[in-house]
Amino acid sequence: MNDWKYFFDHELNNPEQGNYRIFASDSKVEILHWFSRDDIPKQQKEDLIRALVNFDDNCGGFYRYRAYFLAAEALNYFPECSFGDAIVKQLLDWSYLYFGWKLFPQPLVEAARKTLEVTDKTRVVKAFELLLRNTPSRLTLQSAATKLGELDSGNKMAIAALILLLDVTEDIYKLKSICKSISKIGFGNQAAINTVVELMETIEDKNLCREAIKTLGKIGCRNQTAILALEKFLQINRGDRICLDAAEALLLVDKGNEVALDALVFLLESTQELYLLIKAVEYLQEIDSQNQAAIKVLSERLKSCKDDCLRAEIAASLGKFDRNQPGIKEVLIEILETSQGYFLMDLEYFRNFGDNELYSHRRIISSLLLLYPGDKEVIASLISFLEKDWSVSACFLSISALRNMSLTQPLNFAMRKKIISAFIRFLQKNKGKRVRVDTNVAEAILQLEPDNKIAIDILIEIIQSKPDNWIEEKAPIVLLLFDSYYQTAINRLIKLYSFGELGVLLEYKRLFSENGLEKIVYKDKTVRLLIDDAISLGIKRLLNAIRKDKKLCSDCNYITDGYYNFERESFWNIWRNVDSINKKGYSPKIITALKEYLSKKFYYSNSSRYDEVYQLMWNYAENMSYKDFYQAWHG
C-alpha cells in the first residue's frame, strides 16, 4: 500500500461518493505511520500532503479543516515537506489573526492551537518568533508569546515579549493579564523575576500588587531575588489580605520560610476577618500540620474571644492542628445550641453562602462532623439543634450531617434509630412548609431505613398533590428505587411534563438502561417509545423555531420589538435541548436547517447565534462520516 490515493479516493464531480479514509477514526495511526516509512517515495508523501491542504469539502469547510490538521500532524513524520512552512503559518493565522469581517470561529481557533502542539515543533517555534517580531497587535503578541513559552519551555523571545508588554502597558487590567501570562512561562527567568519584583514594589494598585506577588510565587522558586523581595514586603506589611498572598508566595518559592510562617501566625493572632483566619490555617497546615506556635496562639484566643462567630472559627481552626486540645468540642456545641443570630464580621468573601446565620451554622456543623465523627455528644447536639425553631434551611444542615454520619460511621442500632426518630419528628412537624425539604428528608430516612412507611407515604402524598414546580420530580425519582411504587413514580414523572419538555424526558435515559425503558409502560406505550415521540416532536419544534428565528433575525424591524425578544427566548428554550439529541437519524434535518446561519450576513445580525450554530455543526462534522454530512448539507 504505497499509493497515497488509497487514503484519498476523491471524485471532484461527485464528492459524496469518494472513499475518504483520511476521515476514518481508525485510519489516523495508519496514515501517520505511512508518512514515517522510508520505503515510500518522497513525491508520494508530497502528493498526499498537497491533496490534504487543498481539499475542498463543499459543505462549510468543516472537513477541509480536518484534512488540513491531519497534514499538519504528518509534518512530524515528514519534516522535509515543501509545504511545511506554509502549513504552520496557516495554523498560526487561524490561531491568532483576524479573518476579515470577524475573528475565526472559536472551534477552529481551538483546534488549530491544539494542532500546533503536535506538528513540527522546530517550524512552530520559528513561526512564532517571526510572528512576535512582526505583529502590530499587543493582544496577539501576548497570546502568541504565552503559547510559544508553553510549547518551547524557557524561550527567551517569548519571555522578553511579555516583559516588554509589562513595561509599555498602563492599563491595570491588562497588566494583571500580562502577569498571569508571565506566571505560565517565566519560571526561573531572572529578567522576568526582576521585572515583576519591581512592579510589586512600585505599583500603588493593591490588586495588581497581589497579582505580581502571585506571579513571583509561580516563577521564583528558590530564587534569592524573589525570596528577599517577598521577605522585605512581609516585614513592612503586616496583617492584611495582601500579606496572606505574600506569605503563600514566599512558601512556594522557599518552603518552610520562617518569615512567611511568622506572618501567618501573626494573622492567627491578630485578624478579625474569618477569611484570613481560615486561609492562614490552610497554608500553615500544608507546611506544618502540628505547628506549635499556631496551637499556642489559637488556644489563647479561644479563651479570650467574645464574638461567637469568630470564636467558633478559632475553635475549628485549633481542632485542625490538634482536636484533643481542651475546650474545642465544648465551644462548638455551646455556640451551636445557644447562638442567637450572630453575624459574620466580613461579608466580602462569603456572599455565596447566603445569610450570615446559615453560613455560621454550616461552618460549625461541618467542623463537628470533621473533627468528631460518630461522637455521641455531637450527635445529641445536632438532634437538639434540629428540634429547635430554626429556619427549615438551617435544620436541614443538621439532617445532612446526621445522615452522612449514619452512612459513614459504625453507629450502633440504638443510635441509628434515635437519628431516624428525630428525622421523622421533624418531617411530621414541618410537613408542607417546603416540599423540596420534605422530599429530601424522606429520602434521608429511606437511606437509613429503606422500608420506612412514614417516609414512603410522604413521597406518595407529594406525588398525588400534583405540584407544578420542577423541583418536585425528585419525589418520584426517589420512589423509583422501590419495586412496589415503580409504576406510580413513572406515571407521575410523565404527567409532570409535556412532550415539549424534551430535555426533561431525555433525563430518563440517565435513570434507566435501554432495556429498562422498554419495560416501563404508560398508556399502552413503553417509555422508550414515548421518548422517541418526544424527540420527534422536539425536532419539529426546533425546525419550526429555526425557520421563524431566521426570518426575525433578518428583519431589522423586529430587533427592538418585544415580540422578537419573546420569540428569541422561545427559540433558546428549544435550542438548549439540541445537545441532548444524539440519535444520528435526526442530524441531517438539523444540519440542513442550520447551515444558512453560517454566513457573513447572519454573523453581523446575530453573532452569538452564529457561534452556537457553528459549534454544533463542528461537533456533527467530528462525529459523522463525510458522505453523511455532505448529503445533509445539500439536502
XYZ file of C-alpha atoms in Angstrom, residues 35-578:
544
model
C 4.473 9.092 6.345
C 7.225 7.716 8.595
C 8.122 4.841 6.261
C 11.426 5.130 4.410
C 10.237 2.962 1.513
C 7.526 5.444 0.491
C 8.807 7.837 -2.203
C 9.019 11.466 -1.142
C 6.823 12.520 -4.059
C 4.038 10.217 -2.870
C 4.124 11.928 0.523
C 4.191 15.360 -1.094
C 1.170 14.439 -3.211
C -0.862 13.344 -0.196
C 0.051 16.496 1.739
C -0.927 18.588 -1.285
C -4.263 16.772 -1.561
C -4.962 17.277 2.137
C -4.201 21.003 2.273
C -6.119 21.700 -0.937
C -9.150 19.596 -0.077
C -12.441 21.416 -0.760
C -15.264 19.667 1.051
C -18.052 21.822 -0.458
C -20.000 21.645 2.799
C -18.981 24.535 5.009
C -15.255 23.836 5.303
C -15.522 21.564 8.344
C -13.849 18.609 6.635
C -11.395 20.871 4.867
C -10.055 21.840 8.299
C -9.896 18.217 9.423
C -7.842 17.349 6.341
C -5.549 20.321 6.931
C -4.924 19.380 10.569
C -4.030 15.844 9.502
C -1.483 17.260 7.037
C -0.030 19.431 9.807
C 0.373 16.485 12.162
C 2.027 14.483 9.375
C 4.872 17.049 9.323
C 6.215 15.387 12.457
C 6.876 12.291 10.347
C 7.750 14.102 7.125
C 9.630 17.260 8.252
C 11.263 17.825 4.857
C 7.863 18.506 3.266
C 7.946 21.531 0.962
C 4.540 22.681 2.277
C 5.699 22.699 5.906
C 6.309 26.417 6.426
C 3.041 27.393 4.740
C 1.064 24.880 6.802
C 2.451 26.113 10.116
C 1.883 29.741 9.108
C -1.742 28.929 8.301
C -2.172 27.316 11.721
C -0.830 30.485 13.330
C -3.153 32.639 11.249
C -6.159 30.612 12.343
C -4.985 30.742 15.940
C -4.095 34.396 16.404
C -5.004 36.638 13.450
C -8.182 38.295 12.220
C -10.379 36.868 9.474
C -11.540 39.913 7.514
C -15.038 40.506 8.795
C -14.643 38.600 12.087
C -12.391 36.509 14.253
C -12.071 32.902 13.173
C -14.771 30.666 14.677
C -13.742 29.528 18.141
C -13.801 25.772 17.395
C -11.368 26.388 14.518
C -9.124 28.537 16.711
C -9.014 25.894 19.446
C -8.389 23.051 17.003
C -5.595 24.992 15.256
C -3.907 25.748 18.575
C -4.056 22.089 19.594
C -2.578 21.088 16.238
C 0.345 23.455 16.814
C 1.276 21.206 19.724
C 1.517 18.058 17.575
C 3.082 19.334 14.353
C 6.757 20.027 13.535
C 7.967 21.810 16.692
C 11.038 23.393 15.069
C 8.901 25.074 12.425
C 6.326 26.148 15.017
C 8.932 27.861 17.200
C 10.423 29.721 14.223
C 6.977 30.779 13.013
C 6.003 32.037 16.455
C 9.218 34.021 16.756
C 8.564 35.592 13.353
C 5.023 36.455 14.446
C 6.322 38.095 17.637
C 8.698 40.270 15.608
C 6.082 41.419 13.117
C 2.664 41.611 14.765
C 1.359 45.134 15.474
C -1.246 43.782 17.904
C -0.395 43.722 21.603
C -3.146 41.181 22.207
C -1.700 38.862 19.566
C 1.788 39.452 20.963
C 0.698 38.410 24.450
C -1.266 35.353 23.305
C 1.416 34.161 20.901
C 4.234 34.728 23.399
C 2.380 32.742 26.041
C 1.744 29.859 23.658
C 5.341 29.881 22.431
C 6.590 29.740 26.010
C 4.338 26.766 26.694
C 5.479 24.924 23.559
C 9.162 25.786 23.991
C 9.905 25.990 27.702
C 12.143 28.905 28.629
C 12.002 30.518 25.174
C 13.770 33.827 25.717
C 11.978 35.706 22.952
C 8.579 34.785 24.383
C 9.528 35.938 27.870
C 11.154 39.103 26.510
C 7.946 39.932 24.630
C 5.892 39.716 27.834
C 8.436 41.782 29.768
C 8.250 44.420 27.038
C 4.451 44.440 27.296
C 4.701 44.840 31.057
C 6.941 47.883 30.595
C 4.806 49.667 27.992
C 1.297 48.859 29.276
C -0.522 51.228 31.634
C -3.989 49.698 31.933
C -4.291 47.877 35.287
C -6.434 45.012 33.981
C -4.112 44.383 31.045
C -1.114 44.429 33.379
C -2.777 41.774 35.542
C -3.363 39.661 32.447
C 0.285 40.005 31.393
C 1.407 38.965 34.880
C -0.713 35.828 34.560
C 0.939 35.089 31.208
C 4.403 35.531 32.728
C 3.447 33.152 35.534
C 2.794 30.457 32.911
C 6.142 30.630 31.078
C 8.614 32.693 33.124
C 9.700 30.038 35.631
C 13.247 30.711 36.794
C 13.861 33.535 34.303
C 15.850 36.204 36.126
C 14.787 39.059 33.869
C 11.127 38.203 34.418
C 11.642 37.915 38.183
C 13.400 41.291 38.324
C 10.618 42.968 36.346
C 7.840 41.504 38.496
C 9.682 42.411 41.722
C 9.965 45.997 40.534
C 6.257 46.041 39.710
C 5.379 44.646 43.150
C 7.493 47.237 44.948
C 6.348 50.291 42.996
C 2.724 49.789 41.990
C 0.082 51.529 44.095
C -2.884 49.436 42.987
C -3.357 46.647 45.558
C -4.996 44.201 43.184
C -2.154 44.488 40.694
C 0.355 44.177 43.530
C -1.347 40.954 44.608
C -1.136 39.623 41.044
C 2.586 40.429 40.939
C 3.049 38.607 44.250
C 1.212 35.541 42.946
C 3.361 35.622 39.805
C 6.538 35.634 41.896
C 5.244 32.605 43.742
C 4.945 30.729 40.450
C 8.192 31.768 38.727
C 10.628 32.441 41.581
C 11.208 29.019 43.139
C 14.455 29.088 45.197
C 15.408 32.386 43.552
C 17.128 34.683 46.050
C 15.847 37.871 44.420
C 12.263 36.685 44.789
C 12.813 35.375 48.339
C 14.423 38.586 49.593
C 11.793 40.781 47.934
C 8.916 38.845 49.495
C 10.584 38.756 52.917
C 11.099 42.524 52.756
C 7.468 43.005 51.755
C 6.244 40.951 54.735
C 8.460 42.836 57.156
C 6.929 46.134 56.020
C 3.318 44.980 55.605
C 1.583 43.011 58.355
C -1.828 41.533 58.980
C -3.996 42.061 55.883
C -5.095 40.143 52.785
C -2.111 41.070 50.673
C 0.214 39.746 53.386
C -1.581 36.418 53.190
C -0.812 36.306 49.451
C 2.809 37.275 50.069
C 3.231 34.576 52.722
C 1.731 31.969 50.396
C 4.020 33.062 47.539
C 7.078 33.024 49.804
C 6.294 29.490 50.968
C 6.014 28.432 47.328
C 9.456 29.814 46.441
C 11.071 28.814 49.751
C 9.206 26.026 51.539
C 9.321 26.408 55.317
C 10.487 30.038 55.182
C 10.383 31.367 58.768
C 9.369 34.897 57.768
C 6.329 33.527 55.949
C 5.381 31.215 58.826
C 5.709 34.079 61.319
C 3.462 36.251 59.129
C 0.784 33.542 59.085
C 0.963 33.021 62.853
C 0.647 36.797 63.295
C -2.538 36.661 61.222
C -3.914 33.930 63.501
C -3.170 36.129 66.477
C -4.490 39.433 65.175
C -7.019 39.139 62.366
C -10.719 39.760 62.896
C -11.540 38.527 59.374
C -12.765 34.952 59.084
C -11.418 34.537 55.571
C -7.857 35.436 56.603
C -8.070 33.141 59.609
C -9.288 30.204 57.515
C -6.700 30.656 54.754
C -3.805 31.203 57.174
C -4.685 27.903 58.859
C -4.818 26.157 55.458
C -1.352 27.371 54.468
C 0.178 26.508 57.843
C -1.404 23.050 57.710
C 0.260 22.379 54.362
C 3.706 23.171 55.793
C 3.413 22.016 59.411
C 0.202 20.272 60.466
C 1.184 20.457 64.151
C 2.663 23.955 64.250
C 3.151 24.661 67.948
C 3.172 28.445 67.587
C -0.206 28.280 65.858
C -1.623 25.963 68.549
C -0.446 28.306 71.311
C -1.857 31.438 69.648
C -5.221 29.850 68.851
C -5.545 28.363 72.348
C -5.050 31.800 73.906
C -7.511 33.449 71.512
C -10.110 30.776 72.207
C -10.036 31.693 75.900
C -10.321 35.434 75.354
C -12.506 35.853 72.252
C -16.031 37.133 72.980
C -17.536 37.089 69.473
C -19.307 33.761 68.948
C -18.792 33.650 65.186
C -15.056 34.291 65.386
C -14.758 32.086 68.477
C -16.326 29.151 66.636
C -13.889 29.553 63.743
C -10.944 29.758 66.147
C -12.087 26.521 67.808
C -12.463 24.783 64.443
C -9.042 26.059 63.346
C -7.398 24.845 66.548
C -9.023 21.454 66.048
C -7.358 21.096 62.656
C -3.965 21.275 64.373
C -4.922 19.190 67.424
C -8.522 18.181 68.044
C -7.624 16.971 71.540
C -6.898 20.482 72.769
C -9.238 21.268 75.692
C -12.458 23.148 75.026
C -12.789 22.762 71.242
C -15.766 20.407 71.102
C -17.446 22.114 74.048
C -17.163 25.565 72.474
C -18.563 24.416 69.124
C -21.510 22.622 70.754
C -22.220 25.543 73.070
C -22.300 28.066 70.228
C -24.434 25.786 68.056
C -27.026 25.371 70.816
C -27.079 28.948 72.127
C -26.335 31.185 69.126
C -28.920 33.895 68.538
C -28.485 35.318 65.085
C -24.894 36.495 65.219
C -23.299 37.970 62.131
C -20.171 37.423 60.146
C -17.558 40.107 60.588
C -16.517 40.190 56.948
C -19.072 39.639 54.196
C -16.762 40.303 51.273
C -15.624 36.713 50.850
C -18.800 34.918 51.909
C -21.565 36.314 49.741
C -22.129 32.942 48.130
C -23.164 31.353 51.405
C -26.461 33.188 51.814
C -27.446 34.691 55.145
C -24.774 35.022 57.827
C -26.506 32.864 60.393
C -26.924 29.956 57.996
C -23.272 30.172 56.978
C -22.167 30.115 60.627
C -24.306 27.072 61.339
C -22.836 25.344 58.301
C -19.268 26.008 59.453
C -19.909 24.776 62.992
C -21.762 21.632 61.935
C -19.195 20.718 59.275
C -16.380 21.256 61.806
C -18.038 18.978 64.365
C -18.578 16.346 61.692
C -14.957 16.558 60.554
C -13.323 16.608 63.988
C -15.609 14.273 65.916
C -17.306 11.791 63.542
C -19.631 9.435 65.390
C -19.248 11.250 68.723
C -22.328 10.769 70.951
C -22.231 14.318 72.314
C -22.069 15.739 68.806
C -24.992 13.581 67.660
C -27.052 14.679 70.662
C -26.228 18.324 69.943
C -27.213 18.013 66.269
C -30.527 16.395 67.221
C -31.133 19.155 69.770
C -30.368 21.774 67.128
C -32.748 20.058 64.712
C -35.627 20.234 67.189
C -35.289 23.960 67.830
C -37.346 26.503 65.909
C -34.616 27.422 63.449
C -35.363 28.017 59.808
C -36.024 24.869 57.779
C -32.832 25.509 55.783
C -30.719 25.681 58.934
C -32.281 22.486 60.299
C -31.563 20.666 57.074
C -27.838 21.267 57.661
C -28.180 19.136 60.785
C -30.169 16.493 58.908
C -27.484 16.244 56.220
C -24.744 15.916 58.838
C -26.603 13.230 60.802
C -27.412 11.299 57.632
C -23.796 11.393 56.456
C -22.599 10.328 59.884
C -25.052 7.414 59.900
C -23.930 6.266 56.453
C -20.185 6.574 57.050
C -19.680 5.787 60.756
C -20.197 2.465 62.587
C -23.073 3.668 64.790
C -24.938 1.130 66.900
C -28.569 0.222 66.221
C -29.954 2.352 69.055
C -28.125 5.468 67.857
C -29.322 4.994 64.272
C -32.917 4.584 65.472
C -32.545 7.748 67.537
C -31.461 9.687 64.434
C -34.281 8.230 62.314
C -36.830 9.126 65.003
C -35.538 12.713 65.037
C -35.927 12.904 61.252
C -39.497 11.588 61.446
C -40.442 14.103 64.152
C -39.006 16.907 62.034
C -40.872 15.679 58.961
C -44.197 15.444 60.777
C -43.740 18.848 62.412
C -42.741 20.714 59.248
C -44.653 18.786 56.574
C -45.886 21.029 53.786
C -43.764 24.082 54.617
C -41.281 23.341 51.847
C -41.961 20.361 49.606
C -38.349 20.147 48.499
C -37.214 19.737 52.114
C -39.956 17.153 52.749
C -38.653 15.149 49.797
C -35.029 15.334 50.886
C -35.790 14.395 54.494
C -37.921 11.454 53.354
C -35.060 10.360 51.119
C -32.630 10.616 54.059
C -34.918 8.413 56.166
C -35.167 5.818 53.400
C -31.397 5.768 53.016
C -31.149 4.749 56.671
C -34.303 2.611 56.817
C -35.393 1.585 53.292
C -38.845 0.285 54.261
C -39.923 3.222 56.431
C -43.655 3.580 55.799
C -43.913 7.196 57.018
C -41.295 8.431 54.520
C -42.846 6.472 51.659
C -46.318 7.836 52.460
C -44.949 11.397 52.436
C -43.461 10.876 48.972
C -46.683 9.372 47.624
C -48.616 12.309 49.086
C -46.247 14.731 47.316
C -46.780 12.896 44.033
C -50.557 12.878 44.377
C -50.678 16.583 45.253
C -49.634 17.334 41.657
C -47.029 20.008 42.413
C -46.249 22.219 39.452
C -42.672 23.085 40.412
C -39.866 21.374 38.513
C -38.173 20.555 41.815
C -40.878 18.035 42.679
C -39.676 15.473 40.157
C -37.318 14.417 42.970
C -40.129 12.636 44.895
C -40.992 10.129 42.148
C -37.314 9.645 41.342
C -36.708 8.588 44.961
C -39.663 6.177 44.776
C -38.225 4.551 41.652
C -35.891 2.671 43.986
C -38.823 0.651 45.303
C -40.422 -2.009 43.087
C -43.842 -1.610 44.692
C -44.026 2.075 43.719
C -42.098 1.930 40.441
C -45.047 2.307 38.073
C -46.668 5.003 40.229
C -43.472 7.037 40.121
C -43.089 6.632 36.356
C -46.670 7.698 35.690
C -46.182 10.814 37.800
C -42.933 11.733 36.085
C -44.536 11.531 32.666
C -47.548 13.566 33.768
C -45.300 16.281 35.170
C -44.014 17.266 31.755
C -45.436 17.733 28.308
C -43.620 16.297 25.307
C -42.393 19.797 24.631
C -40.145 19.489 27.699
C -37.755 17.425 25.651
C -34.753 17.877 27.903
C -36.610 16.547 30.936
C -37.857 13.466 29.115
C -34.349 12.778 27.900
C -33.235 12.730 31.531
C -34.965 9.357 31.768
C -32.097 7.938 29.757
C -29.819 8.697 32.683
C -32.161 6.976 35.131
C -32.723 3.747 33.232
C -30.994 1.371 30.873
C -32.354 0.984 27.353
C -33.869 -2.361 28.368
C -35.433 -0.742 31.406
C -37.107 1.877 29.237
C -38.725 -0.857 27.152
C -40.307 -2.397 30.239
C -41.953 0.759 31.580
C -45.447 1.246 30.172
C -47.624 4.347 30.197
C -50.929 4.489 28.317
C -50.113 1.410 26.227
C -46.718 2.750 25.163
C -43.303 1.960 26.543
C -41.316 4.905 27.847
C -38.779 4.088 25.126
C -41.442 4.879 22.500
C -42.620 7.913 24.447
C -39.086 9.306 24.430
C -38.787 8.672 20.687
C -42.079 10.525 20.180
C -40.829 13.351 22.371
C -37.617 13.655 20.380
C -39.526 13.688 17.087
C -41.800 16.418 18.379
C -38.829 18.309 19.764
C -37.115 18.197 16.368
C -40.241 19.531 14.658
C -40.462 22.358 17.166
C -36.775 23.099 16.697
C -37.043 23.229 12.905
C -40.100 25.489 13.113
C -38.290 27.731 15.580
C -35.258 27.902 13.281
C -37.393 28.973 10.327
C -39.108 31.662 12.375
C -35.859 32.749 14.009
C -34.015 33.200 10.708
C -36.839 35.359 9.430
C -36.859 37.500 12.564
C -33.094 37.885 12.648
C -33.019 39.065 9.046
C -35.758 41.645 9.631
C -34.275 44.655 11.416
C -37.785 45.904 12.295
C -38.067 43.141 14.855
C -34.783 43.829 16.633
C -36.228 46.290 19.163
C -39.684 44.736 19.258
C -40.899 42.848 22.333
C -42.286 40.144 20.081
C -38.788 39.481 18.781
C -37.449 39.112 22.327
C -40.259 36.695 23.180
C -39.606 34.591 20.089
C -35.864 34.655 20.711
C -36.384 33.341 24.244
C -38.711 30.666 22.894
C -36.016 29.646 20.408
C -33.403 29.237 23.134
C -35.769 27.157 25.263
C -35.890 24.655 22.409
C -32.276 25.072 21.295
C -30.857 24.142 24.701
C -32.119 20.572 24.180
C -30.289 20.023 20.886
